[in-house]
Amino acid sequence: MSQAFDVVVIGGGPGGYIAAIRAAQLGFKVACIDEWKNAAGGPAPGGTCTNVGCIPSKALLQSSEHFDHANHHFADHGISATNVKIDIAKMIGRKDAVVKQNNDGILYLFKKNKVTFFHGRGSFVKAVEAGYEIQVTGAKEELITGQQIILATGSNARALPGVPFDEETVLSNDGALRIGAVPKKLVLIGSGVIGLEMGSVWRRLGSDVTILEGLPTFLGAVDEQIAKEAKKAFDKQGMKIELGVKVGDVKTSKKGVSVAYTNAKGEAQSIDADKLIVSIGRVPNTIGLNAEAVGLQLDERGAIVVDAECRTSLKGVWAVGDVVRGPMLAHKAEEEGVAVAERIAGQHGHVNFNTIPWVIYTSPEIAWVGETEQQLKARGAAYKAGTFPFLANGRARALGDTTGMVKFLADAATDEILGVHIVGPMASELIAEAVVAMEFKASAEDIARICHAHPSLSEATKEAALAVDKRTLNF
Ligand code: FAD
Ligand code: NAI
């Protein structure tokens, strides 16, 4: 007799494990199935985000930033640090330990919330009267049923056509997070989020980094003024970013890799490197779900088709996170997971796509929420803009990091905040205020009238809000 659950979640990444916890909080009998294995073959829930994404990348960004500071910025504070060395094995070991803490944390949360965890692959067998029969294939084979199914099977790195990842020389995000020694020369294809974050890690550690980007514009989804400022900072750091290239043959050898490409002027070029990271986007993952058995509808990209509330084409089957439309972000996956669990419980779960923040954890950090200036122009919106540079912020000066600015975009008539864009120190944390403000439909003046601690970087946010009305106090 198979075990019966009210809710079965397939995938234990941020979309899946959060959905499982929320469903359990709401009183359902919940199972979560996840197949990710740690090095010892044991369970490692948390998905891409925890194992080869958000968490390990931020651990390496932190380590490499310390190294960069010791080499280049300590001296400004009167601290001499000569002959600074990096032990890559230790740095990677620390990153792995951080990952394990997160895996263990999720297993603990499952126990705490009485979520039954299955380590293995979950696949559809058939629809039954009580919902769906799901096969779990892992160390043990089990058959379970779920009245409601939440699919949260995530995404995989997209490879260049004909250039599979070997994770030795041609690396996806997985290999990029466990390079054993600083590559002398590193080439990345794609100057999106992963390209910039991973490029930053290895540049700070000493690699000669070149990023080849297909599009003629740098960070096209980012507000142009912010992207321009960020590009200036990356150029200054020596990260070479070539825009408008067309990548040709990629040849690997014992010595490394050679990438042929045509540059923006149409000239044939080639570049040799020790390692190549391919970061050209990700593809939704439904491998192994046996979606055909139940007739689950996928779109032309392989994403599970869902409506605005994450309902799939099948009754009682929902899908969230990277495997469906929308931005591939951990917090978007989490919000969808919570909303779906609440909808199953008859509540009104809601995800506001207009207030999902984006953060690129480079130095300077880039963060934004809402519309960009180019989007406002494109839709003919009447808007006001206000910017404030960190150069004029006391805390930024004290930190020794005055790159960048905060930019506000507000409706010309109502003053409602339409977008906030930040490039600079701690942009990842500063953006939260803007998200709250936009969620509450605040005006720029609301922020301008709020008391912000002094000295703090958040004063730059207040000043940018004041700038919308052309009345900054410190600039
Ligand atoms: P995933 O995290 O991919 O989880 C899916 C899980 O399902 C996996 O564990 C997988 O093994 C399992 N699975 C799949 N099929 C089955 C099956 N049939 N049976 C059982 N288990 C299955 N986002 C951010 O918001 N901030 C960041 O800083 C950030 N940094 C990133 C850095 C990198 C290098 C990468 C690659 C991504 C980053 N992301 C970041 C994106 C983020 O990782 C994803 O958006 C997020 O993980 C999506 O969550 P998910 O639950 O949809 O899928
Ligand atoms: P991306 O979509 O951010 O960037 C891919 C880049 O590659 C684009 O600029 C694209 O124009 C370029 N490109 C595509 N094909 C190309 C080709 N053949 N040749 C040259 N350039 C090409 O994707 P990325 O960086 O792989 O990251 C995947 C997703 O993971 C992101 O979209 C994001 O959702 C998530 N992520 C989020 C992070 C965060 O929130 N801080 C960090 C890392 C990843």
XYZ file of C-alpha atoms and ligand atoms in Angstrom:
572
model
C 0.000 0.000 0.000
C 1.562 3.304 -1.060
C 1.890 6.176 1.425
C -0.733 8.839 0.787
C -0.037 12.546 1.169
C -2.172 15.632 0.800
C 0.674 17.442 -0.957
C 3.709 15.981 -2.714
C 6.429 18.428 -3.722
C 8.929 17.292 -6.353
C 12.164 19.256 -6.038
C 13.717 20.566 -2.835
C 15.198 23.864 -4.043
C 13.972 27.232 -2.742
C 10.682 26.823 -4.608
C 10.045 23.266 -3.422
C 11.295 23.179 0.149
C 9.593 26.441 1.033
C 6.322 25.245 -0.555
C 6.576 22.026 1.479
C 7.147 23.898 4.745
C 4.309 26.346 4.108
C 1.936 23.514 3.154
C 2.859 21.667 6.367
C 2.288 24.853 8.393
C -1.182 24.983 6.879
C -1.953 21.539 8.276
C -1.375 19.308 5.255
C 0.400 15.952 5.289
C 3.361 16.779 3.052
C 6.153 14.912 1.274
C 9.112 16.544 -0.469
C 11.223 14.552 -2.911
C 14.667 15.791 -3.908
C 17.393 13.928 -5.736
C 20.443 16.167 -5.166
C 23.388 14.184 -3.739
C 26.317 15.501 -1.744
C 29.852 14.205 -2.377
C 29.161 11.202 -0.124
C 25.942 10.372 -1.971
C 23.750 11.655 0.864
C 20.850 14.064 0.586
C 21.627 17.700 -0.158
C 18.316 19.541 -0.352
C 18.289 23.188 -1.356
C 18.617 22.722 -5.104
C 20.728 24.792 -7.433
C 20.531 27.754 -5.074
C 22.070 25.999 -2.096
C 24.416 23.584 -3.852
C 25.737 25.324 -6.959
C 24.106 28.745 -7.050
C 23.248 31.587 -4.702
C 24.920 30.316 -1.543
C 28.273 28.956 -2.784
C 28.709 31.868 -5.207
C 28.184 34.364 -2.386
C 30.646 32.424 -0.183
C 33.328 32.683 -2.896
C 32.470 36.315 -3.596
C 33.035 37.031 0.113
C 36.363 35.166 0.265
C 37.652 36.769 -2.906
C 36.539 40.212 -1.722
C 38.529 39.789 1.506
C 41.555 38.841 -0.597
C 41.052 41.845 -2.851
C 40.722 44.163 0.145
C 43.851 42.780 1.786
C 45.771 43.301 -1.453
C 44.413 46.636 -2.574
C 42.499 48.463 0.134
C 44.010 47.676 3.548
C 46.909 50.037 2.835
C 44.481 52.985 2.656
C 43.591 52.256 6.284
C 47.242 52.109 7.336
C 47.230 48.326 7.507
C 50.157 46.683 5.802
C 49.547 43.233 4.474
C 52.385 42.068 2.335
C 52.699 38.719 0.641
C 48.989 38.007 1.034
C 48.265 34.462 -0.090
C 45.116 32.577 -0.882
C 44.695 28.893 -0.119
C 42.184 27.902 -2.787
C 41.535 24.455 -1.301
C 40.659 26.066 2.033
C 38.476 28.676 0.370
C 36.577 25.955 -1.531
C 36.389 23.875 1.669
C 34.833 26.812 3.517
C 32.330 27.276 0.691
C 31.448 23.550 0.885
C 30.959 23.846 4.647
C 28.610 26.802 4.156
C 26.648 24.734 1.623
C 26.441 21.794 4.047
C 25.162 24.039 6.853
C 22.347 25.076 4.524
C 21.593 21.480 3.426
C 21.462 20.386 7.076
C 19.339 23.383 7.946
C 16.713 22.348 5.399
C 16.674 18.747 6.665
C 16.163 20.148 10.179
C 13.324 22.373 8.946
C 11.631 19.365 7.319
C 11.749 17.519 10.649
C 10.559 20.539 12.583
C 7.598 21.014 10.247
C 6.861 17.275 9.907
C 7.539 17.206 6.178
C 8.399 13.654 5.054
C 11.578 13.848 2.968
C 12.377 11.348 0.248
C 15.872 11.324 -1.225
C 15.565 10.306 -4.846
C 13.956 11.128 -8.140
C 10.226 11.697 -8.245
C 8.335 10.827 -11.414
C 4.720 10.594 -12.414
C 3.255 7.104 -12.736
C -0.395 7.891 -13.402
C -3.400 9.874 -12.318
C -5.482 8.031 -9.733
C -8.730 8.808 -7.998
C -6.928 10.308 -5.020
C -4.615 12.472 -7.142
C -1.396 11.188 -8.668
C 0.829 8.208 -8.116
C 4.479 9.213 -7.830
C 7.425 6.849 -8.068
C 10.434 7.708 -5.906
C 13.656 6.239 -7.251
C 16.595 6.504 -4.897
C 18.408 4.237 -2.488
C 14.927 2.784 -1.954
C 12.103 2.481 -4.493
C 8.806 3.792 -3.138
C 5.411 4.517 -4.528
C 3.493 7.383 -2.972
C 0.342 9.283 -3.832
C -0.364 12.968 -3.589
C -3.718 14.655 -3.818
C -1.980 17.860 -4.897
C 1.413 17.923 -6.603
C 3.807 20.870 -6.654
C 6.557 20.659 -9.262
C 9.705 22.622 -8.423
C 12.314 20.871 -10.501
C 14.385 23.971 -11.287
C 16.738 24.569 -14.175
C 20.058 23.493 -15.647
C 22.885 25.488 -17.226
C 22.544 26.011 -20.971
C 25.517 24.702 -22.963
C 26.802 26.159 -26.223
C 25.586 23.993 -29.116
C 28.097 21.183 -29.649
C 30.194 22.186 -26.620
C 29.150 20.010 -23.672
C 30.306 20.873 -20.172
C 33.198 18.639 -19.074
C 33.479 20.597 -15.780
C 37.281 20.412 -16.136
C 37.947 22.931 -18.893
C 34.484 23.903 -20.105
C 32.592 24.791 -16.965
C 28.997 25.450 -16.033
C 28.188 27.196 -12.763
C 28.908 23.863 -11.066
C 32.538 23.594 -12.209
C 33.025 27.359 -11.912
C 32.406 27.051 -8.163
C 35.076 24.405 -7.590
C 38.078 25.384 -9.707
C 41.069 23.953 -7.851
C 43.683 26.588 -8.683
C 43.485 30.170 -9.890
C 43.408 29.952 -13.706
C 45.988 32.252 -15.312
C 43.554 33.073 -18.079
C 39.828 32.683 -17.752
C 37.279 33.267 -20.494
C 33.566 33.479 -19.810
C 30.852 33.465 -22.437
C 27.886 35.616 -21.437
C 28.168 38.778 -19.356
C 24.932 38.191 -17.486
C 24.590 37.625 -13.776
C 26.715 34.481 -13.509
C 29.365 35.773 -15.911
C 29.856 38.932 -13.865
C 29.741 37.240 -10.454
C 32.039 34.355 -11.363
C 34.292 36.618 -13.418
C 34.615 38.860 -10.351
C 35.537 35.975 -8.048
C 38.395 34.726 -10.213
C 39.586 38.194 -11.249
C 39.946 39.175 -7.601
C 41.952 36.019 -7.015
C 44.338 36.902 -9.836
C 42.949 35.531 -13.118
C 43.186 37.505 -16.318
C 39.458 37.571 -17.116
C 37.767 38.149 -20.475
C 34.009 37.977 -20.908
C 32.569 37.536 -24.401
C 29.016 38.804 -24.695
C 26.760 38.270 -27.683
C 24.594 41.349 -27.259
C 25.860 44.804 -28.234
C 24.624 46.335 -24.959
C 25.991 45.637 -21.517
C 23.363 44.366 -19.031
C 20.457 45.269 -21.274
C 17.853 44.567 -18.576
C 19.479 47.004 -16.154
C 18.759 50.751 -16.146
C 21.164 52.172 -18.754
C 22.672 54.805 -16.474
C 23.341 52.192 -13.785
C 24.742 49.669 -16.277
C 27.070 52.334 -17.668
C 28.365 53.182 -14.192
C 28.891 49.490 -13.407
C 30.730 48.923 -16.682
C 33.077 51.811 -15.860
C 33.907 50.160 -12.531
C 34.476 46.730 -14.102
C 36.719 48.272 -16.793
C 38.751 49.974 -14.066
C 39.163 46.659 -12.273
C 40.637 45.153 -15.438
C 37.763 42.818 -16.244
C 37.693 42.754 -20.042
C 34.168 42.636 -21.428
C 33.782 42.373 -25.210
C 30.284 43.135 -26.421
C 28.576 42.164 -29.662
C 30.683 39.070 -30.329
C 29.658 35.933 -32.161
C 31.218 32.867 -30.630
C 32.509 30.278 -33.111
C 34.480 27.071 -32.560
C 35.523 26.100 -29.066
C 38.458 23.683 -28.987
C 39.757 22.038 -25.854
C 43.201 20.486 -25.462
C 45.448 19.351 -22.628
C 46.663 22.943 -22.328
C 43.215 24.469 -21.994
C 40.716 25.924 -24.391
C 40.680 28.093 -27.470
C 37.608 30.114 -28.390
C 37.184 31.517 -31.888
C 34.838 34.464 -32.250
C 33.950 37.412 -34.428
C 34.157 40.753 -32.671
C 31.697 43.642 -32.962
C 33.611 44.993 -35.978
C 33.202 41.664 -37.731
C 36.870 40.713 -37.333
C 37.828 37.088 -36.728
C 39.502 36.625 -33.341
C 40.539 33.823 -31.083
C 41.397 33.684 -27.423
C 43.161 30.978 -25.420
C 42.476 30.304 -21.779
C 43.034 27.736 -19.062
C 39.334 27.514 -18.322
C 36.100 28.520 -20.013
C 32.926 29.278 -18.093
C 29.789 29.206 -20.217
C 27.117 31.382 -18.590
C 24.563 31.967 -21.330
C 21.383 31.361 -19.374
C 19.584 28.361 -17.973
C 16.970 25.922 -19.248
C 13.959 24.663 -17.303
C 14.423 21.112 -16.030
C 11.778 18.430 -16.365
C 14.165 15.535 -16.966
C 13.001 12.394 -15.246
C 9.564 13.704 -14.273
C 7.876 11.413 -16.775
C 5.621 14.333 -17.624
C 4.408 12.470 -20.727
C 2.739 9.802 -18.575
C 0.190 12.335 -17.371
C 0.186 14.706 -20.355
C 1.713 17.688 -18.570
C 1.962 20.629 -20.984
C 5.406 22.164 -21.633
C 6.148 25.218 -23.781
C 8.686 25.457 -26.637
C 11.467 26.270 -24.120
C 10.691 23.174 -22.095
C 9.146 25.183 -19.253
C 6.013 23.850 -17.576
C 3.071 25.915 -18.754
C 1.309 27.619 -15.847
C -1.313 30.308 -15.414
C -0.757 33.448 -13.332
C -1.379 31.389 -10.187
C 1.026 28.544 -11.039
C -1.657 26.033 -12.075
C -0.424 23.636 -14.741
C -2.518 22.040 -17.490
C -3.374 19.214 -15.043
C -5.920 19.446 -12.250
C -4.230 19.423 -8.858
C -0.733 19.898 -10.308
C 1.104 23.167 -9.729
C 4.577 24.332 -10.743
C 6.854 27.035 -9.317
C 10.334 28.535 -9.666
C 12.848 28.181 -12.472
C 10.843 25.465 -14.224
C 8.097 27.979 -15.087
C 8.001 31.435 -16.744
C 9.379 34.514 -15.048
C 12.752 35.466 -13.619
C 14.998 32.635 -12.476
C 15.531 33.880 -8.935
C 15.470 32.015 -5.641
C 13.208 34.533 -3.928
C 10.736 34.431 -6.841
C 10.660 30.626 -6.525
C 10.081 30.910 -2.759
C 7.252 33.398 -3.128
C 5.542 31.184 -5.689
C 5.982 28.168 -3.392
C 4.304 29.966 -0.496
C 1.521 31.317 -2.697
C 0.740 27.856 -4.144
C 0.611 26.210 -0.696
C -1.780 28.949 0.412
C -3.958 28.553 -2.695
C -4.194 24.812 -2.052
C -5.451 25.726 1.420
C -8.105 27.953 -0.133
C -6.273 31.150 0.756
C -5.316 33.972 -1.593
C -1.582 33.538 -2.123
C -0.099 36.368 -4.124
C 3.186 37.171 -5.857
C 3.746 40.726 -7.016
C 6.003 40.456 -10.080
C 6.433 44.258 -10.144
C 8.287 44.278 -6.855
C 10.686 41.366 -7.270
C 14.153 42.736 -6.567
C 17.212 41.810 -8.617
C 20.734 41.855 -7.229
C 24.060 41.250 -8.912
C 26.624 40.627 -6.182
C 29.640 42.121 -7.904
C 31.713 44.970 -6.596
C 30.075 47.423 -6.928
C 26.829 45.591 -6.304
C 23.945 46.261 -8.664
C 20.352 46.078 -7.429
C 17.019 47.201 -8.731
C 13.279 46.908 -8.431
C 10.572 48.117 -10.772
C 10.912 49.748 -14.139
C 14.065 51.118 -15.766
C 14.235 54.545 -17.395
C 14.360 52.935 -20.842
C 11.204 50.927 -20.061
C 9.388 54.074 -18.933
C 10.454 55.879 -22.104
C 9.340 52.941 -24.236
C 5.837 53.029 -22.775
C 5.677 56.815 -22.987
C 5.299 57.273 -19.229
C 5.642 60.739 -17.725
C 8.238 60.336 -14.992
C 10.726 62.240 -12.852
C 14.212 60.940 -12.075
C 16.463 61.667 -9.120
C 19.980 60.384 -8.487
C 22.387 60.678 -5.594
C 26.055 59.609 -5.800
C 27.705 57.611 -3.008
C 30.602 60.049 -3.403
C 28.506 62.521 -1.398
C 27.532 60.018 1.314
C 29.485 60.162 4.584
C 29.241 56.453 5.381
C 30.439 55.504 1.886
C 33.450 57.795 2.336
C 34.181 56.237 5.734
C 33.919 52.777 4.165
C 36.250 53.852 1.384
C 33.735 52.771 -1.256
C 32.145 55.698 -3.046
C 31.444 54.102 -6.425
C 27.986 54.444 -7.849
C 24.643 55.983 -7.052
C 21.037 55.503 -6.070
C 18.464 56.398 -8.689
C 14.733 56.939 -8.195
C 12.116 57.004 -10.921
C 8.723 58.358 -9.923
C 5.465 59.120 -11.683
C 5.483 62.755 -12.844
C 1.927 63.377 -11.691
C 1.446 61.228 -8.575
C 5.098 60.886 -7.436
C 4.529 57.114 -6.978
C 7.850 55.251 -7.091
C 8.102 53.337 -10.360
C 11.633 52.009 -10.043
C 14.719 52.218 -7.852
C 18.154 51.370 -9.230
C 21.355 51.163 -7.255
C 24.961 50.542 -8.157
C 27.327 50.754 -5.230
C 28.206 49.409 -1.790
C 25.613 47.127 -0.146
C 23.095 47.716 -2.917
C 21.792 44.215 -2.112
C 20.669 45.378 1.331
C 19.648 48.918 0.371
C 17.186 47.705 -2.238
C 14.928 46.211 0.463
C 13.701 49.667 1.486
C 12.711 50.388 -2.099
C 10.878 47.050 -2.352
C 8.872 47.805 0.784
C 8.124 51.306 -0.448
C 6.920 50.078 -3.836
C 4.872 47.270 -2.282
C 3.081 49.929 -0.220
C 2.775 52.165 -3.295
C 4.818 54.886 -1.615
C 5.728 58.146 -3.287
C 9.310 59.414 -3.572
C 8.355 62.071 -1.047
C 7.376 59.374 1.481
C 10.975 58.132 1.444
C 12.319 61.679 1.450
C 10.338 62.431 4.634
C 11.433 59.304 6.528
C 14.243 59.699 9.100
C 17.256 57.630 7.986
C 20.122 56.833 10.372
C 23.272 58.896 10.057
C 25.803 58.027 8.903
C 24.423 55.246 6.764
C 24.362 54.254 3.123
C 20.568 54.386 3.352
C 20.846 58.177 3.476
C 21.778 57.964 -0.206
C 18.358 56.393 -0.781
C 16.643 59.254 1.029
C 18.724 61.801 -0.886
C 17.903 60.171 -4.242
C 14.223 60.411 -3.289
C 14.784 64.099 -2.487
C 16.544 64.463 -5.837
C 13.297 63.539 -7.601
C 12.035 66.906 -6.369
C 15.423 68.556 -7.043
C 16.113 69.227 -3.363
C 19.027 67.063 -2.249
C 20.566 68.349 0.966
C 24.084 66.963 0.655
C 24.853 67.320 -3.034
P 16.320 24.550 -8.022
O 17.005 25.338 -6.986
O 17.054 24.259 -9.271
O 15.904 23.189 -7.323
C 15.350 22.140 -8.019
C 15.606 20.861 -7.246
O 14.801 19.832 -7.770
C 17.042 20.353 -7.350
O 17.510 19.972 -6.081
C 16.933 19.140 -8.258
O 17.903 18.144 -7.979
C 15.548 18.639 -7.875
N 14.892 17.814 -8.894
C 14.730 18.070 -10.211
N 14.008 17.100 -10.790
C 13.694 16.216 -9.802
C 12.947 15.023 -9.759
N 12.344 14.540 -10.851
N 12.863 14.367 -8.588
C 13.457 14.842 -7.471
N 14.165 15.980 -7.450
C 14.269 16.665 -8.598
N 19.074 33.477 -7.426
C 18.932 34.468 -6.535
O 17.806 34.859 -6.238
N 20.021 35.056 -5.937
C 21.275 34.656 -6.231
O 22.232 35.200 -5.675
C 21.456 33.621 -7.165
N 22.693 33.208 -7.486
C 22.845 32.193 -8.377
C 24.125 31.814 -8.713
C 24.326 30.811 -9.633
C 25.722 30.394 -9.981
C 23.203 30.152 -10.212
C 23.383 29.019 -11.173
C 21.919 30.524 -9.882
C 21.732 31.569 -8.976
N 20.458 32.020 -8.642
C 20.312 33.048 -7.754
C 19.251 31.414 -9.221
C 18.640 30.396 -8.224
O 19.599 29.430 -7.913
C 17.413 29.757 -8.833
O 16.521 30.744 -9.282
C 16.716 28.891 -7.792
O 17.572 27.878 -7.325
C 15.463 28.265 -8.376
O 14.847 27.493 -7.408
P 13.947 26.229 -7.787
O 13.439 25.693 -6.495
O 12.996 26.613 -8.828
O 14.938 25.196 -8.466
P 21.816 35.587 -17.912
O 20.567 35.471 -18.674
O 21.890 36.463 -16.734
O 22.993 36.052 -18.887
C 23.330 35.343 -20.032
C 24.125 36.265 -20.937
O 24.696 35.476 -21.952
C 23.271 37.328 -21.596
O 23.888 38.576 -21.464
C 23.185 36.862 -23.044
O 23.065 37.922 -23.952
C 24.506 36.141 -23.194
N 24.526 35.117 -24.231
C 23.572 34.198 -24.494
N 23.979 33.385 -25.506
C 25.215 33.812 -25.857
C 26.163 33.360 -26.827
N 25.923 32.309 -27.599
N 27.329 34.031 -26.921
C 27.595 35.103 -26.128
N 26.737 35.563 -25.203
C 25.560 34.911 -25.063
O 22.209 34.072 -17.537
P 23.293 33.484 -16.554
O 24.321 34.492 -16.218
O 23.696 32.195 -17.153
O 22.461 33.208 -15.257
C 21.276 32.425 -15.331
C 20.256 32.915 -14.377
O 20.618 32.572 -13.053
C 20.127 34.436 -14.347
O 19.263 34.901 -15.352
C 19.544 34.663 -13.007
O 18.162 34.522 -13.103
C 20.135 33.542 -12.175
N 21.218 34.082 -11.362
C 20.917 35.029 -10.441
C 21.903 35.577 -9.660
C 21.552 36.642 -8.712
O 20.375 36.856 -8.467
N 22.522 37.346 -8.142
C 23.292 35.142 -9.764
C 23.501 34.182 -10.808
C 22.485 33.664 -11.540
